Tab-separated table of C-alpha atoms and ligand atoms in Angstrom:
chain	number	residue	atom	x	y	z
A	1	UNK	CA	23.167	11.640	-8.869
A	2	UNK	CA	19.895	11.154	-10.472
A	3	UNK	CA	17.910	7.983	-9.602
A	4	UNK	CA	14.835	6.602	-11.385
A	5	UNK	CA	12.750	4.643	-9.034
A	6	UNK	CA	10.202	2.280	-10.949
A	7	UNK	CA	7.088	1.626	-8.839
A	8	UNK	CA	7.797	4.179	-6.185
A	9	UNK	CA	4.265	4.894	-5.415
A	10	UNK	CA	4.078	1.341	-3.916
A	11	UNK	CA	4.929	0.132	-0.368
A	12	UNK	CA	8.745	-0.513	-0.759
A	13	UNK	CA	9.275	1.678	-3.475
A	14	UNK	CA	7.686	4.658	-1.373
A	15	UNK	CA	9.483	3.921	1.877
A	16	UNK	CA	12.562	3.627	-0.551
A	17	UNK	CA	12.196	7.140	-1.867
A	18	UNK	CA	11.829	8.689	1.401
A	19	UNK	CA	14.589	6.738	2.966
A	20	UNK	CA	16.520	7.936	0.175
A	21	UNK	CA	15.559	11.849	0.111
A	22	UNK	CA	16.207	11.884	3.804
A	23	UNK	CA	19.709	10.398	3.757
A	24	UNK	CA	20.861	11.906	0.527
A	25	UNK	CA	19.187	15.075	0.099
A	26	UNK	CA	21.392	16.229	-2.780
A	27	UNK	CA	20.202	13.505	-5.221
A	28	UNK	CA	17.648	13.557	-7.483
A	29	UNK	CA	14.545	10.887	-7.734
A	30	UNK	CA	12.316	10.431	-10.536
A	31	UNK	CA	9.472	8.158	-9.609
A	32	UNK	CA	8.068	6.295	-12.584
A	33	UNK	CA	4.834	4.681	-11.790
A	34	UNK	CA	1.441	3.719	-13.213
A	35	UNK	CA	-0.582	4.078	-10.389
A	36	UNK	CA	-2.226	0.613	-10.390
A	37	UNK	CA	-4.520	-0.518	-7.493
A	38	UNK	CA	-1.171	-0.555	-5.237
A	39	UNK	CA	0.280	2.530	-6.027
A	40	UNK	CA	-0.503	5.519	-4.001
A	41	UNK	CA	1.002	9.082	-4.286
A	42	UNK	CA	-0.235	9.889	-0.830
A	43	UNK	CA	2.431	7.435	0.584
A	44	UNK	CA	4.906	10.315	-0.770
A	45	UNK	CA	3.063	13.387	0.668
A	46	UNK	CA	6.266	14.249	2.671
A	47	UNK	CA	8.309	14.850	-0.491
A	48	UNK	CA	5.749	16.360	-2.752
A	49	UNK	CA	7.195	19.909	-2.638
A	50	UNK	CA	10.680	18.818	-2.613
A	51	UNK	CA	12.485	20.250	-5.804
A	52	UNK	CA	14.723	17.072	-5.807
A	53	UNK	CA	11.833	14.592	-6.261
A	54	UNK	CA	9.287	14.496	-9.493
A	55	UNK	CA	6.880	11.775	-10.181
A	56	UNK	CA	6.560	10.738	-13.828
A	57	UNK	CA	3.146	8.714	-14.525
A	58	UNK	CA	3.408	5.908	-16.894
A	59	UNK	CA	3.756	2.226	-17.617
A	60	UNK	CA	7.126	0.537	-17.579
A	61	UNK	CA	5.862	-1.842	-20.477
A	62	UNK	CA	6.068	1.470	-22.928
A	63	UNK	CA	9.094	2.078	-24.451
A	64	UNK	CA	8.560	5.789	-25.363
A	65	UNK	CA	7.482	6.606	-21.881
A	66	UNK	CA	10.622	4.866	-20.158
A	67	UNK	CA	12.708	6.352	-22.739
A	68	UNK	CA	11.623	9.823	-21.675
A	69	UNK	CA	11.954	9.066	-17.867
A	70	UNK	CA	15.450	7.737	-18.242
A	71	UNK	CA	16.719	11.008	-19.691
A	72	UNK	CA	20.005	11.750	-17.997
A	73	UNK	CA	19.462	9.013	-15.367
A	74	UNK	CA	22.728	7.752	-13.734
A	75	UNK	CA	20.943	4.780	-11.726
A	76	UNK	CA	17.691	2.820	-11.891
A	77	UNK	CA	16.102	1.037	-8.886
A	78	UNK	CA	13.432	-1.071	-10.376
A	79	UNK	CA	10.649	-1.974	-7.886
A	80	UNK	CA	7.441	-1.868	-10.229
A	81	UNK	CA	5.621	-4.958	-10.378
A	82	UNK	CA	2.373	-6.661	-9.766
A	83	UNK	CA	3.299	-8.079	-6.192
A	84	UNK	CA	0.528	-10.299	-4.749
A	85	UNK	CA	0.525	-14.029	-5.006
A	86	UNK	CA	-3.219	-14.365	-4.488
A	87	UNK	CA	-3.964	-11.911	-7.339
A	88	UNK	CA	-1.520	-14.040	-9.514
A	89	UNK	CA	-3.578	-17.011	-8.943
A	90	UNK	CA	-6.913	-15.095	-9.937
A	91	UNK	CA	-5.165	-13.578	-13.110
A	92	UNK	CA	-1.701	-14.195	-14.046
A	93	UNK	CA	-1.536	-12.378	-17.330
A	94	UNK	CA	-0.839	-9.039	-15.997
A	95	UNK	CA	1.938	-10.454	-13.923
A	96	UNK	CA	3.602	-11.521	-17.012
A	97	UNK	CA	3.126	-8.493	-18.807
A	98	UNK	CA	4.461	-6.188	-16.000
A	99	UNK	CA	6.966	-8.323	-14.291
A	100	UNK	CA	8.550	-9.767	-17.462
A	101	UNK	CA	7.955	-7.438	-20.263
A	102	UNK	CA	7.990	-4.476	-18.448
A	103	UNK	CA	11.450	-5.586	-16.745
A	104	UNK	CA	12.808	-5.846	-20.482
A	105	UNK	CA	11.536	-2.646	-21.712
A	106	UNK	CA	13.362	-0.900	-18.847
A	107	UNK	CA	16.659	-3.196	-19.646
A	108	UNK	CA	16.540	-2.009	-23.115
A	109	UNK	CA	16.226	1.571	-22.335
A	110	UNK	CA	19.017	1.374	-19.498
A	111	UNK	CA	21.255	0.086	-22.237
A	112	UNK	CA	20.327	2.828	-24.668
A	113	UNK	CA	20.918	5.372	-21.878
A	114	UNK	CA	24.082	4.034	-20.873
A	115	UNK	CA	22.882	3.832	-16.807
A	116	UNK	CA	25.712	3.480	-14.635
A	117	UNK	CA	23.629	1.117	-12.723
A	118	UNK	CA	20.589	-0.975	-13.049
A	119	UNK	CA	19.306	-2.472	-9.745
A	120	UNK	CA	16.601	-4.911	-9.669
A	121	UNK	CA	14.537	-5.831	-6.953
A	122	UNK	CA	13.292	-9.468	-6.747
A	123	UNK	CA	11.971	-11.812	-4.247
A	124	UNK	CA	13.180	-15.030	-2.390
A	125	UNK	CA	9.835	-16.533	-3.747
A	126	UNK	CA	11.557	-17.426	-7.003
A	127	UNK	CA	13.597	-20.433	-5.244
A	128	UNK	CA	10.490	-22.230	-4.237
A	129	UNK	CA	9.389	-24.006	-1.297
A	130	UNK	CA	11.432	-25.384	1.581
A	131	UNK	CA	10.229	-28.140	4.091
A	132	UNK	CA	9.433	-27.303	7.629
A	133	UNK	CA	11.817	-30.028	8.928
A	134	UNK	CA	14.634	-28.814	6.569
A	135	UNK	CA	17.360	-26.781	8.279
A	136	UNK	CA	18.511	-25.495	4.881
A	137	UNK	CA	18.109	-21.561	3.900
A	138	UNK	CA	18.125	-19.984	0.076
A	139	UNK	CA	21.369	-18.671	-1.019
A	140	UNK	CA	22.517	-17.358	-4.349
A	141	UNK	CA	23.408	-20.631	-5.634
A	142	UNK	CA	19.802	-22.236	-4.933
A	143	UNK	CA	18.217	-23.150	-8.167
A	144	UNK	CA	15.221	-21.551	-9.023
A	145	UNK	CA	11.812	-23.420	-8.622
A	146	UNK	CA	8.954	-20.713	-8.612
A	147	UNK	CA	5.562	-22.362	-7.883
A	148	UNK	CA	3.143	-19.430	-8.481
A	149	UNK	CA	2.375	-17.155	-11.498
A	150	UNK	CA	3.787	-14.326	-9.480
A	151	UNK	CA	7.028	-16.040	-8.668
A	152	UNK	CA	7.332	-17.342	-12.059
A	153	UNK	CA	6.879	-13.960	-13.427
A	154	UNK	CA	9.805	-12.557	-11.111
A	155	UNK	CA	11.900	-15.359	-12.025
A	156	UNK	CA	11.604	-14.674	-15.742
A	157	UNK	CA	12.593	-11.075	-15.057
A	158	UNK	CA	15.383	-12.104	-12.743
A	159	UNK	CA	16.801	-14.387	-15.788
A	160	UNK	CA	16.414	-11.381	-18.146
A	161	UNK	CA	18.379	-9.056	-15.967
A	162	UNK	CA	21.410	-11.338	-15.730
A	163	UNK	CA	21.087	-12.117	-19.210
A	164	UNK	CA	21.544	-8.429	-19.978
A	165	UNK	CA	24.620	-8.199	-17.792
A	166	UNK	CA	26.210	-11.606	-19.465
A	167	UNK	CA	25.147	-10.713	-23.096
A	168	UNK	CA	25.297	-6.690	-23.308
A	169	UNK	CA	27.546	-5.840	-20.491
A	170	UNK	CA	24.696	-3.773	-18.797
A	171	UNK	CA	26.002	-3.108	-15.087
A	172	UNK	CA	23.476	-4.782	-12.960
A	173	UNK	CA	23.007	-5.652	-9.506
A	174	UNK	CA	20.135	-7.733	-8.120
A	175	UNK	CA	18.587	-8.506	-4.384
A	176	UNK	CA	16.051	-11.221	-3.633
A	177	UNK	CA	14.410	-10.286	-0.422
A	178	UNK	CA	12.217	-12.002	2.043
A	179	UNK	CA	8.670	-10.818	2.774
A	180	UNK	CA	8.640	-7.088	4.215
A	181	UNK	CA	6.357	-5.412	6.655
A	182	UNK	CA	6.016	-1.741	7.739
A	183	UNK	CA	4.330	1.285	6.938
A	184	UNK	CA	2.322	1.984	3.812
A	185	UNK	CA	1.893	-1.758	3.061
A	186	UNK	CA	-1.213	-2.392	0.999
A	187	UNK	CA	-3.723	-4.022	3.145
A	188	UNK	CA	-3.751	-7.345	1.323
A	189	UNK	CA	-0.767	-9.105	2.642
A	190	UNK	CA	-0.692	-11.002	5.865
A	191	UNK	CA	0.222	-8.706	8.364
A	192	UNK	CA	-1.197	-5.471	6.902
A	193	UNK	CA	-4.241	-7.299	6.227
A	194	UNK	CA	-4.478	-8.747	9.938
A	195	UNK	CA	-3.799	-5.442	11.434
A	196	UNK	CA	-6.482	-3.421	9.533
A	197	UNK	CA	-8.915	-6.126	9.728
A	198	UNK	CA	-8.643	-5.973	13.665
A	199	UNK	CA	-8.860	-2.231	13.608
A	200	UNK	CA	-12.286	-2.732	11.856
A	201	UNK	CA	-13.091	-5.437	14.326
A	202	UNK	CA	-12.979	-8.170	11.733
A	203	UNK	CA	-11.289	-11.603	11.621
A	204	UNK	CA	-8.236	-12.511	10.226
A	205	UNK	CA	-8.232	-15.159	7.683
A	206	UNK	CA	-5.378	-17.885	7.774
A	207	UNK	CA	-4.989	-20.022	5.080
A	208	UNK	CA	-4.713	-23.766	5.557
A	209	UNK	CA	-3.281	-24.920	9.061
A	210	UNK	CA	-1.472	-21.547	9.431
A	211	UNK	CA	1.928	-23.358	9.896
A	212	UNK	CA	3.637	-21.788	6.961
A	213	UNK	CA	6.659	-19.814	7.582
A	214	UNK	CA	8.275	-16.627	6.305
A	215	UNK	CA	11.285	-14.746	6.887
A	216	UNK	CA	9.947	-11.336	7.964
A	217	UNK	CA	12.053	-8.060	7.117
A	218	UNK	CA	11.123	-4.573	8.384
A	219	UNK	CA	10.924	-2.249	5.107
A	220	UNK	CA	13.769	0.069	6.312
A	221	UNK	CA	16.003	-2.939	6.733
A	222	UNK	CA	15.450	-3.547	2.976
A	223	UNK	CA	16.108	0.233	1.749
A	224	UNK	CA	19.143	0.122	3.697
A	225	UNK	CA	20.297	-3.046	1.993
A	226	UNK	CA	19.816	-1.538	-1.471
A	227	UNK	CA	21.622	1.615	-0.218
A	228	UNK	CA	24.595	-0.546	0.811
A	229	UNK	CA	24.555	-2.436	-2.621
A	230	UNK	CA	24.385	1.072	-4.596
A	231	UNK	CA	27.395	2.101	-2.587
A	232	UNK	CA	29.608	-1.102	-2.496
A	233	UNK	CA	27.862	-3.976	-4.608
A	234	UNK	CA	29.815	-5.637	-7.088
A	235	UNK	CA	28.394	-5.337	-10.839
A	236	UNK	CA	26.625	-8.432	-11.742
A	237	UNK	CA	26.253	-9.894	-8.471
A	238	UNK	CA	23.067	-10.999	-6.833
A	239	UNK	CA	22.603	-10.600	-3.029
A	240	UNK	CA	19.870	-12.554	-0.633
A	241	UNK	CA	18.165	-10.196	1.839
A	242	UNK	CA	16.751	-11.514	5.068
A	243	UNK	CA	15.962	-11.113	8.804
A	244	UNK	CA	17.406	-12.253	11.993
A	245	UNK	CA	14.054	-13.479	13.464
A	246	UNK	CA	13.522	-16.950	14.809
A	247	UNK	CA	11.778	-18.948	12.414
A	248	UNK	CA	7.994	-18.289	12.869
A	249	UNK	CA	5.040	-19.464	11.412
A	250	UNK	CA	1.864	-17.378	10.333
A	251	UNK	CA	-0.227	-18.606	13.374
A	252	UNK	CA	2.697	-17.288	15.758
A	253	UNK	CA	2.988	-13.851	13.844
A	254	UNK	CA	-0.921	-13.701	14.355
A	255	UNK	CA	-1.114	-14.495	17.825
A	256	UNK	CA	1.945	-11.475	18.399
A	257	UNK	CA	-0.556	-9.081	16.547
A	258	UNK	CA	-3.708	-10.209	18.531
A	259	UNK	CA	-1.647	-9.937	21.694
A	260	UNK	CA	-0.323	-6.462	20.807
A	261	UNK	CA	-3.709	-5.382	19.695
A	262	UNK	CA	-5.482	-6.659	23.064
A	263	UNK	CA	-7.515	-9.330	20.916
A	264	UNK	CA	-8.425	-13.013	21.608
A	265	UNK	CA	-8.141	-15.883	19.427
A	266	UNK	CA	-11.799	-15.693	18.334
A	267	UNK	CA	-10.527	-13.089	15.750
A	268	UNK	CA	-8.761	-15.996	13.891
A	269	UNK	CA	-10.991	-17.714	10.940
A	270	UNK	CA	-9.182	-20.581	9.228
A	271	UNK	CA	-10.185	-20.546	5.575
A	272	UNK	CA	-9.393	-22.683	2.481
A	273	UNK	CA	-5.819	-22.853	1.519
A	274	UNK	CA	-3.995	-21.046	-1.346
A	275	UNK	CA	-3.444	-23.228	-4.242
A	276	UNK	CA	0.197	-24.306	-4.466
A	277	UNK	CA	1.093	-22.388	-1.004
A	278	UNK	CA	4.863	-22.498	-0.461
A	279	UNK	CA	5.494	-24.012	2.785
A	280	UNK	CA	8.460	-22.197	4.121
A	281	UNK	CA	11.009	-19.511	3.201
A	282	UNK	CA	14.254	-18.739	4.836
A	283	UNK	CA	16.811	-16.757	3.631
A	284	UNK	CA	20.818	-17.177	4.154
A	285	UNK	CA	22.151	-13.528	3.981
A	286	UNK	CA	25.836	-14.076	4.960
A	287	UNK	CA	27.018	-13.259	1.308
A	288	UNK	CA	25.768	-9.679	2.002
A	289	UNK	CA	27.023	-9.107	5.266
A	290	UNK	CA	30.372	-10.822	4.504
A	291	UNK	CA	31.349	-8.712	1.240
A	292	UNK	CA	29.489	-5.426	1.827
A	293	UNK	CA	28.717	-5.371	5.396
A	294	UNK	CA	24.903	-5.127	5.370
A	295	UNK	CA	22.980	-6.687	8.309
A	296	UNK	CA	19.164	-6.151	9.414
A	297	UNK	CA	19.066	-3.823	12.514
A	298	UNK	CA	15.544	-3.952	13.538
A	299	UNK	CA	13.836	-6.279	16.126
A	300	UNK	CA	10.838	-8.061	14.683
A	301	UNK	CA	8.558	-7.360	17.850
A	302	UNK	CA	9.429	-3.804	18.127
A	303	UNK	CA	8.781	-3.027	14.554
A	304	UNK	CA	5.752	-5.044	14.346
A	305	UNK	CA	4.461	-2.888	17.502
A	306	UNK	CA	5.532	0.387	15.577
A	307	UNK	CA	3.720	-1.055	12.435
A	308	UNK	CA	0.475	-1.466	14.506
A	309	UNK	CA	0.636	1.988	15.675
A	310	UNK	CA	1.240	3.319	12.059
A	311	UNK	CA	-1.893	1.619	10.912
A	312	UNK	CA	-3.918	2.934	14.064
A	313	UNK	CA	-2.994	6.416	13.520
A	314	UNK	CA	-3.156	6.529	9.795
A	315	UNK	CA	-6.665	4.995	9.752
A	316	UNK	CA	-7.543	7.576	6.808
A	317	UNK	CA	-4.937	5.938	4.527
A	318	UNK	CA	-6.257	2.314	4.571
A	319	UNK	CA	-9.900	3.259	4.941
A	320	UNK	CA	-9.715	4.875	1.693
A	321	UNK	CA	-7.871	1.947	0.157
A	322	UNK	CA	-10.247	-0.594	1.752
A	323	UNK	CA	-13.159	0.928	-0.492
A	324	UNK	CA	-13.851	0.448	-3.987
A	325	UNK	CA	-11.585	-2.209	-6.188
A	326	UNK	CA	-10.546	-3.441	-2.773
A	327	UNK	CA	-13.951	-4.573	-1.619
A	328	UNK	CA	-14.579	-6.413	-4.952
A	329	UNK	CA	-11.074	-8.347	-4.562
A	330	UNK	CA	-11.691	-9.066	-1.030
A	331	UNK	CA	-15.216	-10.722	-1.649
A	332	UNK	CA	-13.691	-12.705	-4.516
A	333	UNK	CA	-10.854	-13.946	-2.230
A	334	UNK	CA	-12.496	-14.334	1.188
A	335	UNK	CA	-16.536	-14.289	0.921
A	336	UNK	CA	-18.044	-12.994	3.871
A	337	UNK	CA	-15.246	-13.057	6.633
B	1	NAD	P1	3.332	-2.946	-4.607
B	1	NAD	O1	2.363	-3.851	-5.026
B	1	NAD	O2	2.951	-2.201	-3.065
B	1	NAD	O3	3.739	-1.777	-5.466
B	1	NAD	C1	4.023	-1.893	-6.669
B	1	NAD	C2	4.154	-0.489	-7.606
B	1	NAD	O4	4.439	-0.789	-8.692
B	1	NAD	C3	2.798	0.318	-7.331
B	1	NAD	O5	3.127	1.553	-6.900
B	1	NAD	C4	2.414	0.036	-8.791
B	1	NAD	O6	1.397	1.352	-9.120
B	1	NAD	C5	3.601	0.152	-9.576
B	1	NAD	N1	3.324	-0.485	-10.993
B	1	NAD	C6	2.661	-1.760	-11.147
B	1	NAD	N2	2.789	-2.101	-12.557
B	1	NAD	C7	3.346	-1.115	-13.184
B	1	NAD	C8	3.719	-0.771	-14.421
B	1	NAD	N3	3.521	-1.477	-15.604
B	1	NAD	N4	4.219	0.594	-14.811
B	1	NAD	C9	4.615	1.287	-13.684
B	1	NAD	N5	4.516	0.991	-12.478
B	1	NAD	C10	3.767	-0.097	-12.065
B	1	NAD	O7	4.830	-3.656	-4.447
B	1	NAD	P2	6.004	-3.876	-3.144
B	1	NAD	O8	5.363	-4.646	-1.912
B	1	NAD	O9	6.330	-2.593	-2.823
B	1	NAD	O10	7.182	-4.300	-3.817
B	1	NAD	C11	7.897	-3.922	-4.732
B	1	NAD	C12	9.016	-4.709	-5.534
B	1	NAD	O11	9.520	-5.665	-4.334
B	1	NAD	C13	8.364	-5.696	-6.309
B	1	NAD	O12	9.216	-5.958	-7.419
B	1	NAD	C14	8.236	-6.955	-5.500
B	1	NAD	O13	8.203	-8.306	-6.375
B	1	NAD	C15	9.445	-6.911	-4.727
B	1	NAD	N6	9.389	-7.645	-3.370
B	1	NAD	C16	8.359	-7.700	-2.419
B	1	NAD	C17	8.223	-8.003	-1.199
B	1	NAD	C18	7.172	-7.638	-0.460
B	1	NAD	O14	7.103	-8.303	0.837
B	1	NAD	N7	6.508	-6.925	-0.355
B	1	NAD	C19	9.447	-9.044	-0.863
B	1	NAD	C20	10.543	-8.868	-2.019
B	1	NAD	C21	10.524	-8.433	-3.094
B	2	TYD	P1	1.607	-12.724	1.836
B	2	TYD	O1	1.718	-11.717	2.722
B	2	TYD	O2	0.396	-12.717	0.852
B	2	TYD	O3	3.022	-12.930	1.404
B	2	TYD	P2	3.731	-14.218	0.403
B	2	TYD	O4	3.937	-13.496	-0.836
B	2	TYD	O5	5.018	-14.707	1.134
B	2	TYD	O6	2.773	-15.384	0.111
B	2	TYD	O7	1.317	-14.135	2.712
B	2	TYD	C1	2.347	-14.516	3.695
B	2	TYD	C2	1.738	-15.688	4.343
B	2	TYD	O8	0.457	-15.647	5.168
B	2	TYD	C3	1.510	-16.808	3.191
B	2	TYD	O9	2.100	-18.089	3.830
B	2	TYD	C4	0.073	-16.795	3.221
B	2	TYD	C5	-0.440	-16.326	4.514
B	2	TYD	N1	-1.672	-15.578	4.552
B	2	TYD	C6	-2.851	-16.184	4.916
B	2	TYD	O10	-2.717	-17.100	5.801
B	2	TYD	N2	-3.896	-15.391	5.080
B	2	TYD	C7	-4.236	-14.232	4.286
B	2	TYD	O11	-5.047	-13.692	4.413
B	2	TYD	C8	-2.792	-13.760	3.455
B	2	TYD	C9	-3.015	-12.648	2.739
B	2	TYD	C10	-1.756	-14.483	3.596
């Protein structure tokens, strides 16, 4: 089988390629990536010389490039996106271009090349914000209510993907996943930023009161969920993917990181809140468990410790990133912290 992975040089895409080639050594993987600030081929060093892996440099918004990259492809797994909420608040336009237009270009080419499956990776953020005191969770019947330019652009993409199924019969599947963490995450998201800031002796910026809740999933569990859907998922279906953790607010997550890294709470700095900050995300993943047998396997605390260890051992990887463009972004977002 030949798989086209878009955005395979990013955090989840690179974890997925490594996972896939390890578990399916006879398959071919093509990685189409524009190498934006978030794309990093160092993530894929382990498979660089693998004859079943190739890198295709290009933008998903360019039809002629996607056309070439999709030659003889059986399955598309579409990760490529602008993925960070704070950057979408600073400058939404590239989010609309890549996430909405880029997805439509891929869908069009997928039809032309008659791919057997188009799997679209989305987020739980398209469903909006739950209240802290509300016991309910998102499921695949929850109405869309995106509240940031990032989640609005992902929602637009999701609707397009479904429309290509209903209108043209493109064989799609889709997932809306909770927040991921693990190795190779760009140090702009909460957990990767917190760990690398502490390793640099810097404080951790916490937005608002810190009582915002996310449903944290270890990235390998996400990769395994996609594998399960490619094998057993029903065409046209959407599956939600989430974790088994007790609901935990950002402060609780940060306190665990401080404890595991031997630091005290003086390393926390409360900063101005994110505009339109979604209070709580929680995912009901009973459908994927019941229908195709996936459930999360990893414990939050154990994999959080492993992730801290990974960033500690791979200082070169994130120190290189924290230079250049990152410094400008960081200053704009956080000032002098
Ligand atoms: P990331 O920002 O780490 O990586 C994105 C990758 O896409 C990069 O390699 C980048 O170079 C590439 N890319 C961006 N624009 C492109 C373009 N126009 N053409 C080709 N390549 C392009 O993102 P991530 O955290 O790995 O997220 C991957 C996907 O998973 C996204 O679709 C995101 O919405 C979704 N998702 C992420 C999370 C999370 O917690 N990170 C949770 C749920 C869903
Ligand atoms: P983030 O990692 O950006 O993911 P999401 O897409 O779910 O917003 O943020 C996770 C949570 O952490 C969210 O409530 C915002 C908060 N946060 C901070 O408090 N400080 C930070 O510096 C960042 C990046 C996030």
